Amino acid sequence: GNSVTQMEGPVTLSEEAFLTINCTYTATGYPSLFWYVQYPGEGLQLLLKATKADDKGSNKGFEATYRKETTSFHLEKGSVQVSDSAVYFCALSYTGANSKLTFGKGITLSVRP
Amino acid sequence: NAGVTQTPKFRVLKTGQSMTLLCAQDMNHEYMYWYRQDPGMGLRLIHYSVGEGTTAKGEVPDGYNVSRLKKQNFLLGLESAAPSQTSVYFCASSSPSSGSGDDTQYFGPGTRLTVL
């Protein structure tokens, strides 16, 4: 079956540090890939997505590139802010009748001033 | 435009009690989902619906029932609550067949349920 593996957390960084959160997946065909973010006390929000190989999703300074050859979708940001402190989930799904999301376990990011 | 809303936000039950969680969306989405979130487990799909009057089991359906009598509402029921059902429950909706190519799921704010 499909699965998503995220690096173990939590991650603690100082403000303005570079961020990488690893995500790899196991799936057949060509799923869409997503990063969702959950701020404290809130529901999940879509951060970015990519729907085909070599696509780059970007939003709020975050980027991730769909790498079919390495089955990866690593999240990066050049300079994190305290307001980026949240839980980040990598996920995949297919369009149409099989559009269920498969999530990774999530990783907590804390950014210190 | 409220998006996806969930009722209630918090609830405490005793073992064996029943309750229904309500999810409503105003985006005319065809698909709706119920997930549970547990520490270290990510989100796991309980049940989902691909249209009014249809439901299907997800990854962890045992102990839950759902109904989709109206397109905008998706109800999650616990007939006899157990401590193992203590969790945060999220509803989501999407419209992957809209033709726009947008298969994004939009989430509600969650319901925190504690079963004693």
Short mmCIF file of C-alpha atoms in Angstrom, two decimals:
data_model
loop_
_atom_site.label_atom_id
_atom_site.label_comp_id
_atom_site.label_asym_id
_atom_site.label_seq_id
_atom_site.Cartn_x
_atom_site.Cartn_y
_atom_site.Cartn_z
CA GLY A 1 0.00 0.00 0.00
CA ASN A 2 0.89 3.67 -0.06
CA SER A 3 2.96 5.18 2.72
CA VAL A 4 4.72 8.40 3.64
CA THR A 5 7.81 8.55 5.83
CA GLN A 6 8.96 11.73 7.51
CA MET A 7 12.16 12.33 9.40
CA GLU A 8 11.99 11.97 13.16
CA GLY A 9 11.40 15.05 15.24
CA PRO A 10 11.06 17.36 16.97
CA VAL A 11 13.23 19.97 15.28
CA THR A 12 14.39 23.10 17.06
CA LEU A 13 16.04 25.92 15.14
CA SER A 14 17.10 29.48 15.75
CA GLU A 15 15.38 32.25 13.85
CA GLU A 16 16.82 32.80 10.34
CA ALA A 17 18.26 29.27 10.20
CA PHE A 18 17.86 27.06 7.12
CA LEU A 19 15.19 24.40 7.33
CA THR A 20 14.99 21.00 5.66
CA ILE A 21 12.33 18.44 6.54
CA ASN A 22 12.70 15.15 4.73
CA CYS A 23 9.79 13.25 3.26
CA THR A 24 9.86 10.08 1.17
CA TYR A 25 6.95 8.09 -0.14
CA THR A 26 6.01 4.66 -1.41
CA ALA A 27 3.23 4.58 -3.99
CA THR A 28 2.30 3.25 -7.39
CA GLY A 29 1.80 5.53 -10.34
CA TYR A 30 1.91 9.28 -9.99
CA PRO A 31 0.31 10.62 -6.83
CA SER A 32 -0.01 14.27 -5.92
CA LEU A 33 2.21 15.32 -3.02
CA PHE A 34 1.37 17.79 -0.30
CA TRP A 35 2.75 19.56 2.71
CA TYR A 36 0.19 20.54 5.32
CA VAL A 37 0.91 22.73 8.36
CA GLN A 38 -0.87 22.72 11.70
CA TYR A 39 -0.38 25.76 13.92
CA PRO A 40 -0.98 25.34 17.66
CA GLY A 41 -4.64 24.76 18.44
CA GLU A 42 -5.73 24.86 14.82
CA GLY A 43 -6.67 22.47 12.03
CA LEU A 44 -4.48 21.56 9.08
CA GLN A 45 -3.83 24.05 6.29
CA LEU A 46 -2.40 23.28 2.90
CA LEU A 47 1.09 24.76 2.68
CA LEU A 48 2.06 23.65 -0.82
CA LYS A 49 1.55 20.88 -3.32
CA ALA A 50 2.97 19.34 -6.47
CA THR A 51 1.05 17.17 -8.89
CA LYS A 52 3.70 15.73 -11.18
CA ALA A 53 7.37 14.84 -11.29
CA ASP A 54 9.82 17.78 -11.16
CA ASP A 55 7.06 20.21 -10.15
CA LYS A 56 8.06 22.64 -7.41
CA GLY A 57 5.46 23.77 -4.93
CA SER A 58 6.08 27.01 -3.05
CA ASN A 59 4.30 29.20 -0.52
CA LYS A 60 5.29 31.58 2.30
CA GLY A 61 8.98 31.05 1.53
CA PHE A 62 8.71 27.26 1.72
CA GLU A 63 9.56 25.07 -1.26
CA ALA A 64 9.42 21.39 -2.11
CA THR A 65 10.23 19.58 -5.37
CA TYR A 66 8.53 16.37 -6.51
CA ARG A 67 11.41 13.95 -7.15
CA LYS A 68 10.13 10.80 -8.80
CA GLU A 69 13.60 9.21 -9.08
CA THR A 70 14.19 9.40 -5.32
CA THR A 71 10.47 9.28 -4.33
CA SER A 72 10.98 12.36 -2.20
CA PHE A 73 9.29 15.68 -1.47
CA HIS A 74 11.59 17.45 0.99
CA LEU A 75 10.41 20.74 2.48
CA GLU A 76 12.89 23.64 2.64
CA LYS A 77 12.94 27.23 3.77
CA GLY A 78 15.95 29.51 3.62
CA SER A 79 15.26 31.54 6.76
CA VAL A 80 12.72 30.39 9.33
CA GLN A 81 10.77 32.70 11.61
CA VAL A 82 9.29 32.17 15.06
CA SER A 83 5.85 32.22 13.41
CA ASP A 84 6.80 29.05 11.46
CA SER A 85 6.64 27.02 14.67
CA ALA A 86 4.06 24.34 13.92
CA VAL A 87 3.58 20.68 13.04
CA TYR A 88 4.31 19.81 9.41
CA PHE A 89 2.74 16.85 7.63
CA CYS A 90 3.77 15.36 4.32
CA ALA A 91 0.99 13.56 2.45
CA LEU A 92 0.05 11.99 -0.86
CA SER A 93 -3.15 11.29 -2.71
CA TYR A 94 -4.52 10.44 -6.12
CA THR A 95 -7.18 12.37 -7.96
CA GLY A 96 -10.64 10.99 -8.52
CA ALA A 97 -12.17 8.09 -6.62
CA ASN A 98 -8.92 7.28 -4.83
CA SER A 99 -8.38 10.78 -3.48
CA LYS A 100 -7.81 9.71 0.13
CA LEU A 101 -4.81 11.36 1.75
CA THR A 102 -2.06 9.23 3.22
CA PHE A 103 -0.17 11.20 5.85
CA GLY A 104 3.24 10.94 7.39
CA LYS A 105 3.45 11.08 11.18
CA GLY A 106 4.20 14.79 11.23
CA ILE A 107 7.12 16.66 12.68
CA THR A 108 7.08 19.47 15.22
CA LEU A 109 9.18 22.51 14.39
CA SER A 110 10.06 25.02 17.11
CA VAL A 111 11.86 28.22 16.15
CA ARG A 112 13.67 30.16 18.88
CA PRO A 113 14.00 33.96 18.71
CA ASN B 1 -17.56 31.73 3.29
CA ALA B 2 -16.97 29.59 6.41
CA GLY B 3 -15.23 26.67 4.66
CA VAL B 4 -15.34 23.55 6.82
CA THR B 5 -16.85 23.80 10.30
CA GLN B 6 -17.04 21.20 13.06
CA THR B 7 -19.34 20.89 16.05
CA PRO B 8 -18.57 20.61 18.93
CA LYS B 9 -15.01 21.84 19.53
CA PHE B 10 -14.55 19.87 22.75
CA ARG B 11 -16.39 16.99 24.40
CA VAL B 12 -15.86 14.68 27.35
CA LEU B 13 -17.70 11.36 27.40
CA LYS B 14 -17.90 8.46 29.77
CA THR B 15 -17.21 4.96 28.50
CA GLY B 16 -20.30 3.56 26.81
CA GLN B 17 -21.91 6.89 26.01
CA SER B 18 -22.78 7.84 22.46
CA MET B 19 -22.35 11.05 20.52
CA THR B 20 -22.38 12.52 17.04
CA LEU B 21 -19.83 14.89 15.57
CA LEU B 22 -21.10 17.22 12.87
CA CYS B 23 -19.09 18.46 9.91
CA ALA B 24 -20.45 21.05 7.50
CA GLN B 25 -18.92 22.56 4.37
CA ASP B 26 -20.18 25.40 2.21
CA MET B 27 -17.88 24.86 -0.79
CA ASN B 28 -20.21 22.45 -2.62
CA HIS B 29 -17.55 19.74 -2.37
CA GLU B 30 -18.45 16.22 -3.36
CA TYR B 31 -15.98 14.36 -1.16
CA MET B 32 -15.86 14.49 2.63
CA TYR B 33 -13.61 12.70 5.12
CA TRP B 34 -13.22 12.01 8.81
CA TYR B 35 -9.73 11.60 10.29
CA ARG B 36 -8.42 11.06 13.76
CA GLN B 37 -5.13 12.48 14.98
CA ASP B 38 -3.15 10.76 17.69
CA PRO B 39 0.33 11.65 18.99
CA GLY B 40 3.06 10.10 16.85
CA MET B 41 0.52 8.59 14.45
CA GLY B 42 -0.21 11.42 12.04
CA LEU B 43 -3.76 11.50 10.73
CA ARG B 44 -5.63 8.30 9.95
CA LEU B 45 -8.74 8.06 7.81
CA ILE B 46 -11.83 6.73 9.59
CA HIS B 47 -14.56 6.96 6.93
CA TYR B 48 -15.14 8.97 3.81
CA SER B 49 -17.88 9.83 1.36
CA VAL B 50 -17.69 10.48 -2.38
CA GLY B 51 -21.16 11.92 -2.61
CA GLU B 52 -24.52 12.43 -0.95
CA GLY B 53 -25.92 9.13 0.30
CA THR B 54 -22.63 7.24 -0.01
CA THR B 55 -20.05 6.29 2.60
CA ALA B 56 -16.99 4.03 2.69
CA LYS B 57 -14.56 2.70 5.27
CA GLY B 58 -11.12 4.13 5.71
CA GLU B 59 -8.10 2.84 7.57
CA VAL B 60 -9.57 2.74 11.11
CA PRO B 61 -13.39 2.44 10.85
CA ASP B 62 -14.13 0.16 13.81
CA GLY B 63 -16.33 1.71 16.50
CA TYR B 64 -17.55 4.52 14.24
CA ASN B 65 -20.47 5.06 11.90
CA VAL B 66 -21.11 7.87 9.43
CA SER B 67 -23.93 9.32 7.40
CA ARG B 68 -24.08 11.74 4.46
CA LEU B 69 -27.75 12.60 4.09
CA LYS B 70 -27.02 16.03 2.67
CA LYS B 71 -24.14 17.00 0.42
CA GLN B 72 -22.91 19.69 2.80
CA ASN B 73 -22.96 17.58 5.99
CA PHE B 74 -21.00 14.55 7.12
CA LEU B 75 -21.80 13.07 10.53
CA LEU B 76 -19.51 10.83 12.58
CA GLY B 77 -21.15 8.72 15.28
CA LEU B 78 -19.74 6.85 18.22
CA GLU B 79 -22.37 4.38 19.44
CA SER B 80 -20.52 3.22 22.57
CA ALA B 81 -17.45 5.33 23.30
CA ALA B 82 -14.24 3.71 24.52
CA PRO B 83 -11.10 5.31 26.01
CA SER B 84 -9.21 4.26 22.86
CA GLN B 85 -11.35 6.75 20.96
CA THR B 86 -9.85 9.67 22.87
CA SER B 87 -8.39 11.73 20.05
CA VAL B 88 -8.68 14.86 17.97
CA TYR B 89 -11.08 14.41 15.08
CA PHE B 90 -10.76 16.34 11.85
CA CYS B 91 -13.19 16.62 9.01
CA ALA B 92 -12.11 17.53 5.49
CA SER B 93 -13.70 18.07 2.12
CA SER B 94 -12.55 18.19 -1.48
CA SER B 95 -13.81 18.24 -5.02
CA PRO B 96 -11.33 16.26 -7.11
CA SER B 97 -13.73 15.81 -10.00
CA SER B 98 -14.49 19.51 -10.40
CA GLY B 99 -12.41 19.69 -13.56
CA SER B 100 -10.14 22.36 -12.11
CA GLY B 101 -7.53 19.76 -11.20
CA ASP B 102 -7.66 20.88 -7.58
CA ASP B 103 -7.64 17.79 -5.39
CA THR B 104 -6.77 19.74 -2.25
CA GLN B 105 -8.50 18.68 0.92
CA TYR B 106 -9.72 21.51 3.17
CA PHE B 107 -9.81 20.80 6.87
CA GLY B 108 -12.01 21.90 9.71
CA PRO B 109 -10.62 23.14 13.06
CA GLY B 110 -11.03 19.80 14.81
CA THR B 111 -12.97 18.32 17.74
CA ARG B 112 -11.07 17.25 20.84
CA LEU B 113 -12.79 14.22 22.37
CA THR B 114 -11.89 12.66 25.69
CA VAL B 115 -13.45 9.37 26.77
CA LEU B 116 -13.08 8.59 30.47
#
